[in-house]
XYZ file of C-alpha atoms in Angstrom:
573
model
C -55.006 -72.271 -56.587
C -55.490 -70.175 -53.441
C -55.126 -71.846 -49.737
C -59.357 -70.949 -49.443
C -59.648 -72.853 -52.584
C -57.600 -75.562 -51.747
C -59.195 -75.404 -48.236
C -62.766 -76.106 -49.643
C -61.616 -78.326 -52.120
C -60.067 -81.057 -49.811
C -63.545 -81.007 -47.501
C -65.140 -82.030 -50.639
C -62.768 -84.937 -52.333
C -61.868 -86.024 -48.770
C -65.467 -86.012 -47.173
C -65.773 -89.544 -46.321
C -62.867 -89.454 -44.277
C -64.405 -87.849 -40.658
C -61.293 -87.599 -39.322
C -59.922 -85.523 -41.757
C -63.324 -83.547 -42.043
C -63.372 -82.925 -38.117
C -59.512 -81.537 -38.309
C -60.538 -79.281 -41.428
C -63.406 -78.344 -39.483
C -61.489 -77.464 -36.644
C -59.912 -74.749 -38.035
C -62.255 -73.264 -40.790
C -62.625 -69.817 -38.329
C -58.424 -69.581 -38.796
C -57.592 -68.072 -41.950
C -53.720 -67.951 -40.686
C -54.171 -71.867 -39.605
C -55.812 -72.348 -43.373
C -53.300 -70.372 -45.401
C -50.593 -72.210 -43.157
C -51.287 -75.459 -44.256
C -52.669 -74.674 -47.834
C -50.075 -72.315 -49.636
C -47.934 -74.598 -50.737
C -46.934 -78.200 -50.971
C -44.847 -80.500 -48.388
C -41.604 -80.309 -50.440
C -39.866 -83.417 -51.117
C -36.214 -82.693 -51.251
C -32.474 -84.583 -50.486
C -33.971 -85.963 -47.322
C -37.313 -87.060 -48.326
C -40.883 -84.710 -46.095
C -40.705 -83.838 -43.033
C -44.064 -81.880 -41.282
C -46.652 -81.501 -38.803
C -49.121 -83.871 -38.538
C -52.788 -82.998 -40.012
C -54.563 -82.362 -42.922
C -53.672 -79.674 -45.952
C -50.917 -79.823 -48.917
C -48.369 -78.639 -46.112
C -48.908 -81.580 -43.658
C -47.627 -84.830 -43.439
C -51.207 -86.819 -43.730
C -52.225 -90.722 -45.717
C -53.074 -88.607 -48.990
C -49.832 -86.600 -49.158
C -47.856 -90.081 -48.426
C -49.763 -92.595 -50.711
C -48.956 -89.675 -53.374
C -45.342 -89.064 -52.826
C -45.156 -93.123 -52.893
C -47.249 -93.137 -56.239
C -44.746 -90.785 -57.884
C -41.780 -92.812 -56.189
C -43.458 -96.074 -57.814
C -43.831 -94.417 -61.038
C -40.217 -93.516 -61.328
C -38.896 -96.700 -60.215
C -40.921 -98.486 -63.406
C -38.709 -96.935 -65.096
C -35.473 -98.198 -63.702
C -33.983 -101.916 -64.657
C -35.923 -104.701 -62.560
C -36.694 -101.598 -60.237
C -40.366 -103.149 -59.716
C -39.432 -106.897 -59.056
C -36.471 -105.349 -56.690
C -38.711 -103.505 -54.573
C -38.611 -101.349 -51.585
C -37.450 -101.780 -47.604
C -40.146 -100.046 -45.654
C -39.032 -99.060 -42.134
C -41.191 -96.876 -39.218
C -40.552 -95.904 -35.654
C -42.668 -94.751 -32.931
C -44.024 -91.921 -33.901
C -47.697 -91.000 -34.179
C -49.115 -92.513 -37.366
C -45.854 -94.189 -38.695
C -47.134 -97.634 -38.695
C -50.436 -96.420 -40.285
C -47.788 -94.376 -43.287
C -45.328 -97.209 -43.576
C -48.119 -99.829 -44.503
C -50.542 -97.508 -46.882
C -46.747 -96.524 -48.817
C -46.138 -100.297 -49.044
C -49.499 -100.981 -50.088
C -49.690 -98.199 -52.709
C -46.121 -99.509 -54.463
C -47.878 -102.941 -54.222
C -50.834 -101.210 -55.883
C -47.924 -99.872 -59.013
C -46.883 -103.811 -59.473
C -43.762 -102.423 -56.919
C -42.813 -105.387 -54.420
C -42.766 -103.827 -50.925
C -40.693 -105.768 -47.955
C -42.459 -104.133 -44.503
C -40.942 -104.888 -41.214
C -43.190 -106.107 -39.145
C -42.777 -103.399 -36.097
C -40.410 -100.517 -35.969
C -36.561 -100.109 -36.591
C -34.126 -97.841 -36.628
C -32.866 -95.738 -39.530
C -29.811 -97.774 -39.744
C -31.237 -100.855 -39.916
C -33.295 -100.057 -43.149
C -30.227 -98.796 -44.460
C -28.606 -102.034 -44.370
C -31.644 -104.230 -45.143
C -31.975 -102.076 -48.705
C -28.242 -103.873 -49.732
C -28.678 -106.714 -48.060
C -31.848 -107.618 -50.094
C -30.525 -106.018 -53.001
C -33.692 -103.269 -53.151
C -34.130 -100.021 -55.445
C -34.959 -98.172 -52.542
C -36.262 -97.869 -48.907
C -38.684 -95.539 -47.242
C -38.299 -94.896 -43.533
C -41.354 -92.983 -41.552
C -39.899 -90.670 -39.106
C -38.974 -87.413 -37.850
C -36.144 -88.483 -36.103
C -35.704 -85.778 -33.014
C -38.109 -83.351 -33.920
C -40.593 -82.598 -31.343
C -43.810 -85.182 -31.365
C -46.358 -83.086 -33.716
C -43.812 -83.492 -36.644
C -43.313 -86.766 -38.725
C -41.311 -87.384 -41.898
C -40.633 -89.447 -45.065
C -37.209 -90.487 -45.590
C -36.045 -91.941 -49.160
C -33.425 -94.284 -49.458
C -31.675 -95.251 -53.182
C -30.053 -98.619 -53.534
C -26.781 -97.915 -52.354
C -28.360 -98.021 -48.999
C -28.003 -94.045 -48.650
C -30.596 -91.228 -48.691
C -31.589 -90.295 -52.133
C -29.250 -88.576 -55.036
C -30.155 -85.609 -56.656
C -31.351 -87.400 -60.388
C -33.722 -89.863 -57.692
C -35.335 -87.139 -55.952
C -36.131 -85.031 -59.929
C -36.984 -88.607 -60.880
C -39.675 -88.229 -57.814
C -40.326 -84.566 -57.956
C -40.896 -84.399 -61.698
C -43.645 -87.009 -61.303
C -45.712 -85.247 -58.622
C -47.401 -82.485 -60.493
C -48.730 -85.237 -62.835
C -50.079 -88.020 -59.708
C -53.453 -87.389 -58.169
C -54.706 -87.758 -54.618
C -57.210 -90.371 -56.801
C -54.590 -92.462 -58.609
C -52.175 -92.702 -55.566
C -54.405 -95.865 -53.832
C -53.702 -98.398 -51.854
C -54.107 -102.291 -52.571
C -55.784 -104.475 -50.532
C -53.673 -106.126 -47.543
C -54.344 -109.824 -48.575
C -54.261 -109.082 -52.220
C -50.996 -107.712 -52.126
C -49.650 -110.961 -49.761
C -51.339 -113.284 -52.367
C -49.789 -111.910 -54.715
C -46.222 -111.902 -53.462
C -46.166 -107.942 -53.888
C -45.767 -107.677 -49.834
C -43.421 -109.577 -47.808
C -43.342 -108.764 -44.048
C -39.565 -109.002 -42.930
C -38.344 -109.375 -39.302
C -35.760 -111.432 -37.547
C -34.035 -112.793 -40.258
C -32.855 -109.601 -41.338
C -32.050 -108.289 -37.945
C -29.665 -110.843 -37.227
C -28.088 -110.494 -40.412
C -27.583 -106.506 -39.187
C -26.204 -107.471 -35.487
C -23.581 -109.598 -37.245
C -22.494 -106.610 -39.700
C -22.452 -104.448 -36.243
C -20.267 -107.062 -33.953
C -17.428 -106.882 -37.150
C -17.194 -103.304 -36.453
C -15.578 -103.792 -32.708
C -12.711 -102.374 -32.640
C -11.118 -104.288 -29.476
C -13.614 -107.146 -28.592
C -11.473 -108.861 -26.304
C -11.104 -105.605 -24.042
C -15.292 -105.078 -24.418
C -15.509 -109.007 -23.144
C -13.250 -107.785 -20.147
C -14.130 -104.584 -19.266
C -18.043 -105.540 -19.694
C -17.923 -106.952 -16.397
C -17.475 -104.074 -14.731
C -18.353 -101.412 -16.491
C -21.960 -99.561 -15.442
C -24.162 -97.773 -18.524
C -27.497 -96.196 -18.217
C -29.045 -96.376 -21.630
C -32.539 -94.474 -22.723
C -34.263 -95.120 -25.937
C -36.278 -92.099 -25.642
C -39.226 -93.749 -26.067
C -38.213 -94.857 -29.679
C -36.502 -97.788 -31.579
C -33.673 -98.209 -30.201
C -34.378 -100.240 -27.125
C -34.366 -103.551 -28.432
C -31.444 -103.498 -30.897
C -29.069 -101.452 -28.803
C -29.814 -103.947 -25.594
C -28.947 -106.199 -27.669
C -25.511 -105.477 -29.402
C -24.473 -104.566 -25.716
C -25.029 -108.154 -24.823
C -23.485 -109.367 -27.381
C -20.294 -107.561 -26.996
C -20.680 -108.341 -23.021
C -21.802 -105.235 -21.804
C -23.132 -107.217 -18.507
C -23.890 -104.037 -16.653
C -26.852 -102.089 -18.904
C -29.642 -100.393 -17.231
C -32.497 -98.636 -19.138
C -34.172 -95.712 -17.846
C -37.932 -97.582 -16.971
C -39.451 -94.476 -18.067
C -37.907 -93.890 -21.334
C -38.163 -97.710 -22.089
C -41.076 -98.456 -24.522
C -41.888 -96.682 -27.595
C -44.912 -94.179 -26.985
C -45.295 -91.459 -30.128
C -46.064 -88.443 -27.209
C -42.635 -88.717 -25.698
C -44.460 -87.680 -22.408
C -40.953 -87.625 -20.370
C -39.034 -84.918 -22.483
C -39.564 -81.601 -24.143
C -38.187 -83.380 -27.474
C -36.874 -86.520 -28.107
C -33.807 -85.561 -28.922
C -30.525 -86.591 -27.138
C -28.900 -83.180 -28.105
C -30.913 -81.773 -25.442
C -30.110 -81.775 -22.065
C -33.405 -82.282 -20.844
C -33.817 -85.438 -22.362
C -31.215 -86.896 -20.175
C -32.766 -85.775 -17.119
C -34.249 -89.286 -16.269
C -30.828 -91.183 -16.978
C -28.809 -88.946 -14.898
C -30.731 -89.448 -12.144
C -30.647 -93.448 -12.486
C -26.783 -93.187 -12.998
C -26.126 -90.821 -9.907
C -28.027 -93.640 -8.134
C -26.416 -96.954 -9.696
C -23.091 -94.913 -9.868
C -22.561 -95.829 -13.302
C -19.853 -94.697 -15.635
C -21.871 -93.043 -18.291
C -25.234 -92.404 -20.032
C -26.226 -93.346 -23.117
C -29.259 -91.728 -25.742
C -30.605 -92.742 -29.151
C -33.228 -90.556 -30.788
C -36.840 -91.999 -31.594
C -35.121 -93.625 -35.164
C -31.804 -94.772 -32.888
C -29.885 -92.679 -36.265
C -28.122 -90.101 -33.117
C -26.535 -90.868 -30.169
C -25.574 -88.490 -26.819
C -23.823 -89.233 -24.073
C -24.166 -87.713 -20.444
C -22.138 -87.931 -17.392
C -22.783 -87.426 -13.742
C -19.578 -85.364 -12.493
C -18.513 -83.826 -8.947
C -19.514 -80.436 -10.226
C -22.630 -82.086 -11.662
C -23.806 -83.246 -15.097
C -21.833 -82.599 -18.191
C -23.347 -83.584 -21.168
C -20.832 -84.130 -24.480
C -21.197 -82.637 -27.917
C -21.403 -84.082 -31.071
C -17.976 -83.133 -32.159
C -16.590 -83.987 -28.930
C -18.055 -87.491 -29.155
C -16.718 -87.754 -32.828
C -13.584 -86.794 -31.839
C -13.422 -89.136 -29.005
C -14.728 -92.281 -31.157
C -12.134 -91.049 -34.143
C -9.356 -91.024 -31.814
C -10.545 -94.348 -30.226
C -10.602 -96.473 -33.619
C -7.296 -94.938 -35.124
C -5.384 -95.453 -31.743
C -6.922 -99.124 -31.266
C -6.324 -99.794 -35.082
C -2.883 -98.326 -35.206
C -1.633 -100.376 -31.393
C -2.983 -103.997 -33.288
C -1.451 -103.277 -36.398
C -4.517 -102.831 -38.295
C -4.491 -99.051 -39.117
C -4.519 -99.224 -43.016
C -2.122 -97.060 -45.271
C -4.578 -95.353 -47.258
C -6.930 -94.559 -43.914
C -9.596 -92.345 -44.397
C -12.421 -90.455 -41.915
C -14.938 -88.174 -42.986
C -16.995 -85.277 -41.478
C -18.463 -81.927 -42.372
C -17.833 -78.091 -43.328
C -19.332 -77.455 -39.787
C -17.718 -80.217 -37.636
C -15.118 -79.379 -35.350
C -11.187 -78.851 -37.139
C -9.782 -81.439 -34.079
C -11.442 -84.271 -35.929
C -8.485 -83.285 -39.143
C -5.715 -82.537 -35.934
C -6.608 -86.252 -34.949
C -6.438 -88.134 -38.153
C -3.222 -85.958 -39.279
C -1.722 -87.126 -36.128
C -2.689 -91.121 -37.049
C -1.652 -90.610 -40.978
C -5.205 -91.064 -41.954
C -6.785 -88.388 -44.391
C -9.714 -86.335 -43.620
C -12.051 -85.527 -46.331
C -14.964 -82.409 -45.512
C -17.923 -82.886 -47.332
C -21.278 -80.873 -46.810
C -23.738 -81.315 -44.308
C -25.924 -84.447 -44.927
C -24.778 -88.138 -44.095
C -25.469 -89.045 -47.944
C -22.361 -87.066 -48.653
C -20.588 -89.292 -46.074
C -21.823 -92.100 -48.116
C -21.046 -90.540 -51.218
C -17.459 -90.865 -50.152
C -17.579 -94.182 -49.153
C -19.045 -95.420 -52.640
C -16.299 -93.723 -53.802
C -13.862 -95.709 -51.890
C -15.287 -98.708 -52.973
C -15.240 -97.941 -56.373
C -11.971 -96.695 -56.833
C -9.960 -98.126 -54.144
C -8.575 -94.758 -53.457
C -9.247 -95.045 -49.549
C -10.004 -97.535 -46.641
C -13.013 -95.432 -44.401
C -12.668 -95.964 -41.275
C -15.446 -93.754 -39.352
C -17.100 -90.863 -40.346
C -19.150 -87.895 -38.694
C -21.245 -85.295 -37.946
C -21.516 -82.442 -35.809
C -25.066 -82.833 -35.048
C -24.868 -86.650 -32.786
C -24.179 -89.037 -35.726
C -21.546 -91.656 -36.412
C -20.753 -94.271 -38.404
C -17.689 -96.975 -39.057
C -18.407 -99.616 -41.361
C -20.114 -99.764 -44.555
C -22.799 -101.941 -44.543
C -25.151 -98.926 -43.327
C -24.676 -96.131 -45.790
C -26.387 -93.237 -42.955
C -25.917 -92.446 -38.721
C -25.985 -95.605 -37.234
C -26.536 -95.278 -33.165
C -26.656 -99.267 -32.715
C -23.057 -99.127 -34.470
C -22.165 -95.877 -32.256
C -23.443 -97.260 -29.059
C -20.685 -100.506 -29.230
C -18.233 -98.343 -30.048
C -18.906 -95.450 -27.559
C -19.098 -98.757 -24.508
C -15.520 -99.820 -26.064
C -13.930 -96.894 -25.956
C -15.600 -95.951 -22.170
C -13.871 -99.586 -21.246
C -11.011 -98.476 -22.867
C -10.572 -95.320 -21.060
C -11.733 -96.930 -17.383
C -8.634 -99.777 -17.714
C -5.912 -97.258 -18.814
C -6.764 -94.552 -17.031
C -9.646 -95.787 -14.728
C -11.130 -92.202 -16.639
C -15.237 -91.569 -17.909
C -15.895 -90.313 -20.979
C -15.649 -86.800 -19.876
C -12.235 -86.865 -18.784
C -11.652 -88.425 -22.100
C -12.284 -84.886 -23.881
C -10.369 -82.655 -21.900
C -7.394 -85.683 -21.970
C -7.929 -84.753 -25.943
C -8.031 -81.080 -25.701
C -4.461 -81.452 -23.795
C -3.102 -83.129 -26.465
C -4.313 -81.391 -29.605
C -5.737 -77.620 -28.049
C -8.449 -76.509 -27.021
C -11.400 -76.649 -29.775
C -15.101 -75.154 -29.416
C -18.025 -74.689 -30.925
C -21.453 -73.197 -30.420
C -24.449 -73.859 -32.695
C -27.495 -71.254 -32.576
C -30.988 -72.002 -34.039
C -33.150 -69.043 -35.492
C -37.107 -70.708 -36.026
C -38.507 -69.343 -38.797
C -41.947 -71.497 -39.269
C -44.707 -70.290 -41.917
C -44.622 -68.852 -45.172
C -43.188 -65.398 -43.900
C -40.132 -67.307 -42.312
C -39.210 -69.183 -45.667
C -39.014 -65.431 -47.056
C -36.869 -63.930 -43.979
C -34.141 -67.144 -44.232
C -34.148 -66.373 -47.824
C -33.904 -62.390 -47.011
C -31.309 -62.966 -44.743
C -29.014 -65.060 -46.900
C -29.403 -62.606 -49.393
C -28.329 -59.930 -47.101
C -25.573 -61.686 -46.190
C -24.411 -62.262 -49.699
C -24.826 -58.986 -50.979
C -23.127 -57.097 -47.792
C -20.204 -60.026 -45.865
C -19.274 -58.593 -42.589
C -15.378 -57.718 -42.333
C -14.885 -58.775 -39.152
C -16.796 -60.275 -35.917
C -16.143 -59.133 -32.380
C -12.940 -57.282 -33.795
C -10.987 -60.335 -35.349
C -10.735 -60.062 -39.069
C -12.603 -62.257 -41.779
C -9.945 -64.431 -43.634
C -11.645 -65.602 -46.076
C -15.475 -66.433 -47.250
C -16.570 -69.135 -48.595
C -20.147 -68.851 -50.614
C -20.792 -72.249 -51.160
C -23.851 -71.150 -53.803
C -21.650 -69.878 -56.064
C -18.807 -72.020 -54.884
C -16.210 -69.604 -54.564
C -13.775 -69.002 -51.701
C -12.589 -64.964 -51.839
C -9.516 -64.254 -50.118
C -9.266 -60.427 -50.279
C -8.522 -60.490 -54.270
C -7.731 -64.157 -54.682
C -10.626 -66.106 -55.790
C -10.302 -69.770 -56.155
C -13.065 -72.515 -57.335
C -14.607 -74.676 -54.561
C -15.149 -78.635 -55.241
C -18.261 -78.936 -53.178
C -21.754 -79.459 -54.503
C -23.838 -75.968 -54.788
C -25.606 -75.247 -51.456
C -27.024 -72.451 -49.640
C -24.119 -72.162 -47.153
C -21.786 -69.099 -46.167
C -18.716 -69.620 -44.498
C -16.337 -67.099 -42.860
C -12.693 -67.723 -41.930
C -11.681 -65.456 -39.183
C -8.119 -65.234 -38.498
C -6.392 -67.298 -35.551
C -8.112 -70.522 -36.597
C -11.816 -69.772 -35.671
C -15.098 -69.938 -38.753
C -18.399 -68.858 -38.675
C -20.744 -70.911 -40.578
C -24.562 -69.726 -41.464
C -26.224 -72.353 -43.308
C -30.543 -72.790 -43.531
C -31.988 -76.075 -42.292
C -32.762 -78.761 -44.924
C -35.225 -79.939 -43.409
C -36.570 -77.606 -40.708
C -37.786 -74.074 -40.773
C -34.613 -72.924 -39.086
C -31.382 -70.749 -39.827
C -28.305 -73.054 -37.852
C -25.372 -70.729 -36.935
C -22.157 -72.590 -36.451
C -19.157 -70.705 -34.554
C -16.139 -72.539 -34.225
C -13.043 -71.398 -31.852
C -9.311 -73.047 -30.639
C -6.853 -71.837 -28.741
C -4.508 -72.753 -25.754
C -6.469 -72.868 -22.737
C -10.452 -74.012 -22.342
C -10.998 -70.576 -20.675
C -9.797 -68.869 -23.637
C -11.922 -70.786 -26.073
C -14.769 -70.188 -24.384
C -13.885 -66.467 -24.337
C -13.819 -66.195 -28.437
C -16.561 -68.305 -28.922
C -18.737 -66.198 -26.670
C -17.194 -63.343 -28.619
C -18.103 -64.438 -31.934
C -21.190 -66.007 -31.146
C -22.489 -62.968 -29.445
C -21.691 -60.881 -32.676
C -23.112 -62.989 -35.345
C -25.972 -63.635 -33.299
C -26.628 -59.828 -33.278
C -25.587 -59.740 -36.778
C -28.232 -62.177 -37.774
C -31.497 -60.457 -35.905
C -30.886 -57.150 -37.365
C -31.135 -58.694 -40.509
């Protein structure tokens, strides 16, 4: 059917809803705006939706949500005890999550599907662990996490406690074509609580999650001592954070926590930042100020679903905010140390990060004994690996990582945990004030002394719209069918085509063991890559450049190099 079609179609079936009359209405004079949010479907892939607010196929909107759930409903039925097991539901502050979270509980209620809603927001990692700890079939969570405040998403959760497998998500997607807009309704509120089909969860469960956090500190005697002294700005970013991070602070004896006033409570327009996302060194603005004033050690930011963390520190030569690998590498480096000096550092260790996280995270664990394992990018490949620990005893995880802000080191949350990341990130600030009376920031270039100099650089191409699904596709294909030899005159090793999962090394050709995915990889020699990999979930080409050598000036000098080039590489194509 044709976006105009479509268009006229949802005016009539949805015309006693005003509000989504008035924004149909709104745009019937935009035939770009129309074909924009008509031409195709919100996809449901690995990591649930994610889209702009409104009404159309292509927006996140009630219909689009209750129907996704119906098909989600309709797959679990068939699944052992899958209905009486039910489903966590989890929201943060976002415009509209509350309203999404309820109307998918209500609709699996509506299926005979038991649906256990918290009873105001959480974080990401805190549905995680309620799915195991109630023994569930799956969770939903209703966010966008760091995407700016017009976007929200649908995140699916299987009953490991980790976003959805591949067989879940077919189980989902081959449903959809079949569920109506007209099936996919809602029960009634009290209906569904008579009926024990809805059960509002709250405190019990969070204290159940604190607990699982407190086992993960590393050195709790040191975070007792040094908690006394030690001075941390924290900002929620106007998201879900704020109460559960506070809290596991306290509890470890972080006496000294100060949260940015304006930053504290949730509010779905993030009026205070550009994007919500502690990446971005906007969003610290606020906290930086507040810790130049209080003279505090470091800052501390959680996204609006507390899944990322950043950290920011006011130095003589001004702010310096840390980057994901940096902060993986120092929280890797803290844990194995800390582990290894009590005697607790396991034979069989193992971390785990990403194709596009930084090569120091492997220099660190080789230097402990502890294996690294690269999987792709996604945190359910993280907690594919740790399943597969579990099962098979092979390995003892100890933390694991990705480039873009998240963390994790136990296994009771099975995605980025920032509550988790947040104790350990005050720990290992303690740690690095009493040994070396050193922030955070010296931490890295203490680090970069001891195992070189690694950088990295990440570029974003936005390609929004129908046309810019078709250039990401054009330019991967371009890619493919023509590899550059060589960027800014330094010789491709090797390149890895993760599609067809080979690795060609001039006439060597070897089998890789990843999962298929739309990511190409180029070795350069001298120890550098260049990674170009499209967005899962946003309409975006990421370019990863990685660099090390033996002096920070000299890093920066090849990753400017061979940034520069691919960049100019990529917008000719």
């Amino acid at each position: 059917m044709e976006a105009m079609e479509l268009y006229r179609q949802w005016l009539a079936d949805f015309a006693d809803d005003a509000d989504t009359v008035a924004d149909l209405k709104a745009i019937e004079n935009d035939p770009k705006e129309i074909e924009d949010r008509f031409y195709k479907e919100l996809e449901f892939g690995t990591a649930g939706m994610r889209g702009v607010l409104g009404a159309g196929t292509n927006r996140l909107n009630i219909y689009n949500v209750r129907r996704v759930t119906r098909a989600l409903a309709k797959y679990i039925l068939t699944t052992p005890d899958g209905a009486e097991k039910g489903v966590a539901i989890a929201y943060d502050s976002r415009h509209m999550s509350d309203v999404f979270a309820k109307q998918a509980a209500l609709v699996l209620c509506n299926a005979g599907v038991k649906a256990y809603l918290f009873d105001s927001l959480r974080p990401v990692p805190v549905l995680s662990f309620t799915i195991r700890h109630l023994k569930c079939i799956a969770g939903i969570v209703i966010t966008a996490s760091h995407n700016p405040k017009q976007y929200n998403g649908y995140k699916a959760y299987w009953t490991d406690g980790g976003q959805m497998p591949p067989e879940s998500v077919k189980g989902i997607t081959d449903r959809l074509p079949e569920t109506t807009y007209a099936e996919s309704v809602p029960m009634d509120e009290a209906e569904a609580l008579a009926k024990g089909l809805l059960t509002y969860i709250g405190k019990d469960v969070d204290d159940a999650y604190i607990a699982a956090v407190r086992k993960l500190s590393v050195n709790p005697e040191l975070a007792r001592e040094m908690g006394k002294t030690l001075k941390i700005v924290y900002t929620p970013l106007h998201g879900s954070g704020n109460i559960p991070v506070r809290r596991i602070f306290r509890e470890i004896g972080m006496e000294n926590v100060y949260v940015v006033p304006e930053q504290e409570l949730p509010d779905g327009d993030f009026p205070t930042v550009k994007v919500p996302n502690p990446e971005d060194p906007g969003a610290f603005a606020l906290a930086l100020k507040m810790q130049e004033k209080l003279g505090a050690d470091l800052c501390v930011g959680t996204d609006p679903d507390c899944d990322r963390v950043g950290i920011a520190c006011m130095t003589e030569s001004g702010p310096r905010l840390l980057n994901g690998n940096q902060i993986g590498c120092i929280l890797l480096h803290y844990i194995l140390s800390q582990k290894k000096e009590r005697g607790e550092l396991p034979a069989n260790a193992a971390a785990v990060t990403t194709i596009v996280s930084t090569d120091m995270a492997a220099a660190i664990a080789k230097s402990f004994g502890c294996e690294m394992i690269e999987v792709l990018t996604g945190f359910k490949y993280i907690a594919e690996q740790i399943h597969r620990f579990e099962t098979t005893g092979c390995n003892t995880f100890m933390f694991g990582f990705e480039e873009s802000f998240g963390y994790l080191s136990g296994t009771d949350v099975r995605d980025k945990d920032g509550v988790n990341a947040c104790m350990l990130i005050a720990e290992a600030a303690a740690w690095y004030k009493k040994m070396y009376d050193k922030t955070l920031v010296d931490a890295i270039d203490m680090l970069y002394e001891q195992y070189g100099y690694y950088g990295d650089k990440v570029t974003s191409f936005v390609l929004p719209g129908k046309d810019g699904l078709e250039k990401m596709q054009a330019v991967m294909q371009a890619l493919r069918a023509n590899p550059p030899k060589s960027f800014a005159g330094t010789d491709v090793k090797a390149l890895r085509d993760y599609q067809t999962s080979k690795r060609i090394c001039g006439e060597a050709v070897e089998e890789l063991t990843l999962p298929k995915s739309n990511v190409l990889y180029f070795e350069l020699e001298g120890g550098a890559w260049i990674c170009v990999r499209p967005s899962g979930t946003e309409p975006k080409i990421k370019l990863y450049v990685n660099a090390v050598s033996g002096s920070s000036e000299e890093t920066q000098r090849l990753l400017n190099a061979y940034s520069d080039a691919a960049v100019k590489l990529l917008e000719s194509l």
